[in-house]
Amino acid sequence: MSNASQPRQDSPLTAEHTAAVDHAITSRRSIRRFLPTEVPRSVIEDILRVAARAPSGTNTQPWKVHVLTGQSRQTLVDRVTAAYEAEGNAHRHQEQYAYYPSQWVPPYIDRRRKVGWDLYGLLGLERGDKAGMHAQHRRNYAFFDAPVGLIFTIDKIMGQGSWLDYGMFLQSVMVAARGRGLDTCPQAAWNQFHAVIAEVLGLDEGSEMVVVGMALGYAAPDAIENTLLTERESVASFTQFLG
């Protein structure tokens, strides 16, 4: 078992510790093209073991993780891609929960549009290129070629607080992956096809629902889309200090 997963020891932290943690957080990006290099199961297990130290209300630990590699990954990719390409799929496949607001307002709509057009610009997709955008969105359902696909689910009985806990767990997965030289891409796009996912994974949709998907692997170093670096607001813009 990885030592990192054990309860903390009260040893003093060094500047090197701080730098390593900061680097793992700040170097995390949503990678959209991966190498086919396999990720050993032991590494995936270590990542999840460390991430399981994420906090959760009264230690409920509401996360469930489905790790797909090899043929199981390909089966899900094939089934969901076919559903995505089927005519009229928008009427047959609906998200189980609202990830985004029903009405967009500034500054959120401005940030959303900017990151979209920044990505499409890197890929050479111009406004109105619906076919190109459709094809790029379809790559979500191949986990952007990552050899490991993760599907995260939760029991429907759990409340809103457990979803907050889940976010901390997901961030822990991504940071632990970066600490091992791996990259990720959290993907809400999978949510629309929860019924297909449930059938492939054998989930009981009466009691369990898909939270999000995630690609895991090694970033393709020369892929232009992986040069995208999204902007972040300054601390002063979203923080109020009260003395």
Short mmCIF file of C-alpha atoms in Angstrom, two decimals, residues 58-227:
data_model
loop_
_atom_site.label_atom_id
_atom_site.label_comp_id
_atom_site.label_asym_id
_atom_site.label_seq_id
_atom_site.Cartn_x
_atom_site.Cartn_y
_atom_site.Cartn_z
CA THR A 58 -19.52 12.27 8.39
CA ASN A 59 -17.15 10.12 6.32
CA THR A 60 -19.92 8.94 3.99
CA GLN A 61 -17.47 8.56 1.04
CA PRO A 62 -20.22 8.68 -1.63
CA TRP A 63 -18.02 7.95 -4.63
CA LYS A 64 -18.10 4.86 -6.83
CA VAL A 65 -15.53 4.47 -9.60
CA HIS A 66 -15.73 2.29 -12.71
CA VAL A 67 -12.33 1.87 -14.38
CA LEU A 68 -12.45 0.91 -18.04
CA THR A 69 -9.48 -0.31 -20.05
CA GLY A 70 -9.02 -2.62 -23.03
CA GLN A 71 -12.18 -4.19 -24.41
CA SER A 72 -14.50 -2.83 -21.72
CA ARG A 73 -13.40 0.69 -22.59
CA GLN A 74 -13.82 0.05 -26.31
CA THR A 75 -17.30 -1.38 -25.83
CA LEU A 76 -18.45 1.73 -24.00
CA VAL A 77 -16.79 4.00 -26.57
CA ASP A 78 -18.46 2.18 -29.46
CA ARG A 79 -21.90 2.14 -27.87
CA VAL A 80 -21.94 5.78 -26.80
CA THR A 81 -20.40 7.02 -30.06
CA ALA A 82 -23.13 5.19 -31.98
CA ALA A 83 -25.77 6.82 -29.78
CA TYR A 84 -24.18 10.23 -30.31
CA GLU A 85 -24.22 9.80 -34.08
CA ALA A 86 -27.78 8.43 -34.23
CA GLU A 87 -30.26 10.86 -35.76
CA GLY A 88 -32.47 12.52 -33.17
CA ASN A 89 -30.32 11.40 -30.23
CA ALA A 90 -30.97 14.65 -28.38
CA HIS A 91 -34.58 13.62 -27.86
CA ARG A 92 -33.71 10.11 -26.68
CA HIS A 93 -30.78 10.95 -24.41
CA GLN A 94 -31.15 13.59 -21.74
CA GLU A 95 -28.94 14.45 -18.76
CA GLN A 96 -30.14 13.25 -15.38
CA TYR A 97 -29.15 16.50 -13.69
CA ALA A 98 -28.51 20.07 -14.76
CA TYR A 99 -24.76 20.59 -14.86
CA TYR A 100 -25.09 24.09 -16.29
CA PRO A 101 -27.57 26.89 -15.48
CA SER A 102 -30.80 27.13 -17.43
CA GLN A 103 -30.03 30.79 -18.17
CA TRP A 104 -26.52 32.09 -18.83
CA VAL A 105 -25.46 35.51 -17.57
CA PRO A 106 -22.14 37.39 -17.44
CA PRO A 107 -19.43 36.76 -16.44
CA TYR A 108 -20.05 33.01 -16.75
CA ILE A 109 -21.27 33.04 -20.34
CA ASP A 110 -18.27 35.14 -21.35
CA ARG A 111 -15.82 32.67 -19.81
CA ARG A 112 -17.64 29.75 -21.39
CA ARG A 113 -17.57 31.30 -24.85
CA LYS A 114 -13.91 32.28 -24.56
CA VAL A 115 -12.65 28.83 -23.66
CA GLY A 116 -14.74 27.31 -26.43
CA TRP A 117 -13.46 29.63 -29.12
CA ASP A 118 -9.90 29.44 -27.82
CA LEU A 119 -10.00 25.65 -28.23
CA TYR A 120 -11.67 25.76 -31.62
CA GLY A 121 -9.19 28.38 -32.76
CA LEU A 122 -6.27 26.11 -31.91
CA LEU A 123 -7.94 23.32 -33.88
CA GLY A 124 -8.61 25.58 -36.88
CA LEU A 125 -12.39 25.40 -36.49
CA GLU A 126 -14.17 28.55 -37.56
CA ARG A 127 -17.57 29.81 -36.48
CA GLY A 128 -20.26 27.98 -38.40
CA ASP A 129 -18.20 24.82 -38.87
CA LYS A 130 -20.85 22.60 -37.31
CA ALA A 131 -19.40 19.41 -38.76
CA GLY A 132 -15.97 20.13 -37.32
CA MET A 133 -17.40 21.02 -33.91
CA HIS A 134 -19.56 17.90 -33.96
CA ALA A 135 -16.52 15.75 -34.70
CA GLN A 136 -14.48 17.40 -31.95
CA HIS A 137 -17.28 16.89 -29.42
CA ARG A 138 -17.50 13.24 -30.48
CA ARG A 139 -13.91 12.77 -29.29
CA ASN A 140 -15.23 13.05 -25.74
CA TYR A 141 -16.76 9.63 -26.23
CA ALA A 142 -13.39 8.11 -27.07
CA PHE A 143 -11.96 9.55 -23.84
CA PHE A 144 -9.79 11.68 -26.17
CA ASP A 145 -7.84 8.47 -26.94
CA ALA A 146 -6.80 7.97 -23.30
CA PRO A 147 -6.21 4.28 -22.52
CA VAL A 148 -8.12 4.58 -19.24
CA GLY A 149 -11.69 5.76 -18.94
CA LEU A 150 -13.26 6.46 -15.56
CA ILE A 151 -16.98 6.66 -14.95
CA PHE A 152 -18.01 8.04 -11.56
CA THR A 153 -21.40 7.22 -10.10
CA ILE A 154 -23.34 7.96 -6.92
CA ASP A 155 -26.31 6.46 -5.11
CA LYS A 156 -29.38 8.55 -5.88
CA ILE A 157 -30.34 8.59 -2.22
CA MET A 158 -27.39 10.85 -1.39
CA GLY A 159 -28.01 14.57 -0.93
CA GLN A 160 -26.51 17.76 -2.31
CA GLY A 161 -23.74 17.77 0.28
CA SER A 162 -22.47 14.46 -1.07
CA TRP A 163 -22.11 16.06 -4.49
CA LEU A 164 -19.87 18.71 -2.90
CA ASP A 165 -17.86 15.87 -1.38
CA TYR A 166 -17.67 14.24 -4.80
CA GLY A 167 -16.09 17.32 -6.31
CA MET A 168 -13.32 17.20 -3.74
CA PHE A 169 -12.75 13.53 -4.54
CA LEU A 170 -12.55 14.23 -8.28
CA GLN A 171 -10.02 17.01 -7.74
CA SER A 172 -7.99 14.66 -5.55
CA VAL A 173 -7.97 12.07 -8.35
CA MET A 174 -6.71 14.64 -10.84
CA VAL A 175 -4.04 16.05 -8.53
CA ALA A 176 -2.83 12.57 -7.54
CA ALA A 177 -2.59 11.73 -11.24
CA ARG A 178 -0.48 14.82 -11.91
CA GLY A 179 1.81 13.87 -9.04
CA ARG A 180 2.57 10.71 -11.01
CA GLY A 181 3.14 12.42 -14.35
CA LEU A 182 -0.32 11.57 -15.69
CA ASP A 183 -3.02 13.82 -17.06
CA THR A 184 -6.79 13.84 -17.02
CA CYS A 185 -9.86 15.41 -18.55
CA PRO A 186 -13.06 15.53 -16.50
CA GLN A 187 -15.99 15.10 -18.89
CA ALA A 188 -19.59 16.06 -18.20
CA ALA A 189 -20.35 15.11 -21.82
CA TRP A 190 -20.87 11.49 -20.77
CA ASN A 191 -23.87 12.42 -18.61
CA GLN A 192 -26.23 12.69 -21.56
CA PHE A 193 -25.76 9.00 -22.33
CA HIS A 194 -26.31 7.66 -18.82
CA ALA A 195 -28.78 5.04 -20.05
CA VAL A 196 -26.22 3.57 -22.45
CA ILE A 197 -23.54 3.70 -19.78
CA ALA A 198 -25.84 1.96 -17.29
CA GLU A 199 -26.52 -0.84 -19.76
CA VAL A 200 -22.84 -1.38 -20.54
CA LEU A 201 -21.71 -1.21 -16.90
CA GLY A 202 -24.68 -3.08 -15.50
CA LEU A 203 -25.86 -0.21 -13.30
CA ASP A 204 -29.28 -0.06 -11.66
CA GLU A 205 -30.56 3.32 -12.84
CA GLY A 206 -33.26 3.17 -10.24
CA SER A 207 -30.70 3.65 -7.48
CA GLU A 208 -27.45 4.79 -9.09
CA MET A 209 -26.63 7.66 -11.41
CA VAL A 210 -23.67 8.87 -13.44
CA VAL A 211 -21.88 11.90 -12.02
CA VAL A 212 -19.16 12.45 -14.63
CA GLY A 213 -16.61 10.69 -16.81
CA MET A 214 -12.87 11.23 -16.88
CA ALA A 215 -10.03 10.41 -19.27
CA LEU A 216 -6.75 9.30 -17.68
CA GLY A 217 -3.40 8.76 -19.35
CA TYR A 218 -0.29 10.46 -20.68
CA ALA A 219 -0.77 13.68 -22.62
CA ALA A 220 0.29 13.72 -26.28
CA PRO A 221 3.09 16.31 -26.08
CA ASP A 222 2.78 17.61 -29.64
CA ALA A 223 -1.02 17.93 -29.81
CA ILE A 224 -2.02 21.53 -30.46
CA GLU A 225 -5.18 21.23 -28.35
CA ASN A 226 -3.05 20.39 -25.33
CA THR A 227 -1.45 23.84 -25.45
#
